[in-house]
Amino acid sequence: MCGIIGYVGSRPCKELLLEGLKRLEYRGYDSAGVALLEEDGLHYVRAVGNLENLKRAAASNGSRVTHGLGHTRWATHGTVTEANAHPLTGCSERELAVALNGIVENYRELKESLLADGHTFSSETDAEVVIHLVERHYDGDLADAVRAAYDELEGHFSFVVIHRAHPDLLVGARCQTPLVVGVGEGETFLASSIAAFLPETRRVQFIEDGDVVSITPAGATFQSADGTTGDPDIVEVDWDEESAEKGGYETFMLKEIYEQADSVRETIGDRVRHGELVLEALEMTDEQIRNLRRIVIVACGTAYHAGVVGRYIIEEWARIPVEPDIASEWIYRNPVLSKDTLVIGISQSGETRDTVNAVKLARELGARTLAITNLMGTQITREAETVLYTRCGMEVGVAASKTFTAQAALLSLVALKLAQVRKTLPPEEIEFTLNQLYELPRKIDEFLDADHPIEEIAQRFYDKPFFLYLGRHIGLAVALEGALKLKEISYIPTEAYSAGEMKHGPIALLEEGTPVVVVATDIHVYDKIVSNIQEVRARGAHVIAVATDGNEDIQHHADDVIYVP
Ligand code: BG6
């Protein structure tokens, strides 16, 4: 998740842009840059790593410039280098530049057509195609060129373009990714988040998907997809800076829970194109995939629970035995590995020592290694042969949330890729499943936006001394993760157990009113889960079931039901 800030006005803007980037850094970044419009055209300062590096690099530049564009990058396509840092230029560096947040899913096709037209590219990023499209369409009207470029793009993104020929104008557009106008006195901002300009102005205009917005020092004009010009209300926000960083949510964790649709959408992103699966980073030949005999998944905490989800999915679809293990256990087991074993290390931070060491050991023992992580340049990416990235942007909350669902989505894609090559699933089932995955972000938002009884249930049980979480199959992985969250966040003693195994032990802990959360969604073992619910209710436990929308039957067995799409 990248950060954009643009400024047009009468004040020198270099410091305003750098301060704005600093206020966007909670979104995470690995590099940053600014484009400043000087007399002789656009000048760029870009730097990898800490924003202080950019500040130092920009010290001698553009102190009188009143028109500029800044960007913090969280790399998804292309390594972390200065060349890949935005703002990115077209063929004529001094003329125009773009800063983008999100994913252009059809960038490969567009890049081919632009290269065929003689365009030369200077970065490995997907975003660069946007500025070359603007360049190709530009004939004097920048908003028209942006609209024409926008109409060729597929994906979810927001971007802002600066052009030398329009010294008091910035033009931006958004598709399912935030972009917002800050209205000042004789100056205007265009940014990914209100946090970027909040100390300068609290007057904000929100941009709709499909809008092309043009900002000048006098304010903003909006052109919607059907060509009509809108004029959204100017809203006065009363957030303080910290809550602006949290997007108005109480905590970063709550904000990140609500970002899950975006992070799953970005993670699936350009890897699923019209039912086609593009997972080049797996970097194994079809032959090597066909020769795989076993997969081991090593991770810690929430990442381990994503690995348990992966076990069920990969085994079921690709018919390869999968063994998830806690990294700190696996390293000291003197594990048996061979070259037809694939070891997958999952780590959101990419820095968890046990997981990094496990991947290192796997390579030393001759296994193939794949890392799944959220951050380029981290330790785990240096130990594993190949890396697949979740694209969640920075996860500030120590207790993982959005990265868990993104890891599960990515493991689903890995499972489908293996199944496709090993022909263990018919093509039509693979296509059906890919289309279902594509629906996932919408269903996550549907759930989060719906009225559900979670808050009311929490009010009734927050002071209980003990919780039991139960599930079967993938539901067990979800129960493990739910119990970890309750422990990490509410400090309530909690046990997660296989629903079928619970009677061989933990059932002894149940007494009248003990809250038992059961993952009881519509899967092949639902009837067995219902009988486990009856076992715990016979002890007087209070059952809170997570069930699939439309399941009336569960109402006869559970005391509370939380429905999911
Ligand atoms: C723990 C966190 O410290 O590390 C968990 O509390 C997290 O939430 C675990 O899942 C693993 O972290 P990572 O970065 O390796 O996924």
mmCIF file of C-alpha atoms and ligand atoms in Angstrom, residues 300-303 346-350 352 398-400 488, ligand 1:
data_model
loop_
_atom_site.group_PDB
_atom_site.id
_atom_site.type_symbol
_atom_site.label_atom_id
_atom_site.label_comp_id
_atom_site.label_asym_id
_atom_site.label_seq_id
_atom_site.Cartn_x
_atom_site.Cartn_y
_atom_site.Cartn_z
ATOM 1 C CA CYS A 300 5.009 -19.020 13.909
ATOM 2 C CA GLY A 301 1.836 -17.617 15.447
ATOM 3 C CA THR A 302 -0.800 -16.466 13.022
ATOM 4 C CA ALA A 303 1.405 -17.344 10.050
ATOM 5 C CA ILE A 346 5.440 -17.983 6.033
ATOM 6 C CA SER A 347 6.268 -14.787 7.855
ATOM 7 C CA GLN A 348 4.426 -11.450 7.616
ATOM 8 C CA SER A 349 7.440 -9.499 8.864
ATOM 9 C CA GLY A 350 9.938 -11.748 7.101
ATOM 10 C CA THR A 352 10.857 -13.901 12.725
ATOM 11 C CA VAL A 398 1.390 -6.691 16.448
ATOM 12 C CA ALA A 399 -1.457 -9.202 16.390
ATOM 13 C CA ALA A 400 -1.683 -10.179 12.741
ATOM 14 C CA GLU A 488 -3.200 -11.811 22.435
HETATM 15 C C1 BG6 B 1 4.177 -12.895 16.917
HETATM 16 C C2 BG6 B 1 2.927 -12.058 16.736
HETATM 17 O O1 BG6 B 1 5.109 -12.165 17.667
HETATM 18 O O2 BG6 B 1 4.776 -13.225 15.676
HETATM 19 C C3 BG6 B 1 1.946 -12.836 15.908
HETATM 20 O O3 BG6 B 1 2.354 -11.733 17.999
HETATM 21 C C4 BG6 B 1 2.616 -13.235 14.593
HETATM 22 O O4 BG6 B 1 0.787 -12.033 15.644
HETATM 23 C C5 BG6 B 1 3.896 -14.026 14.873
HETATM 24 O O5 BG6 B 1 1.724 -14.025 13.842
HETATM 25 C C6 BG6 B 1 4.642 -14.359 13.569
HETATM 26 O O6 BG6 B 1 5.045 -13.151 12.965
HETATM 27 P P1 BG6 B 1 5.483 -13.171 11.412
HETATM 28 O O7 BG6 B 1 5.920 -11.768 11.121
HETATM 29 O O8 BG6 B 1 6.594 -14.168 11.274
HETATM 30 O O9 BG6 B 1 4.286 -13.592 10.604
#
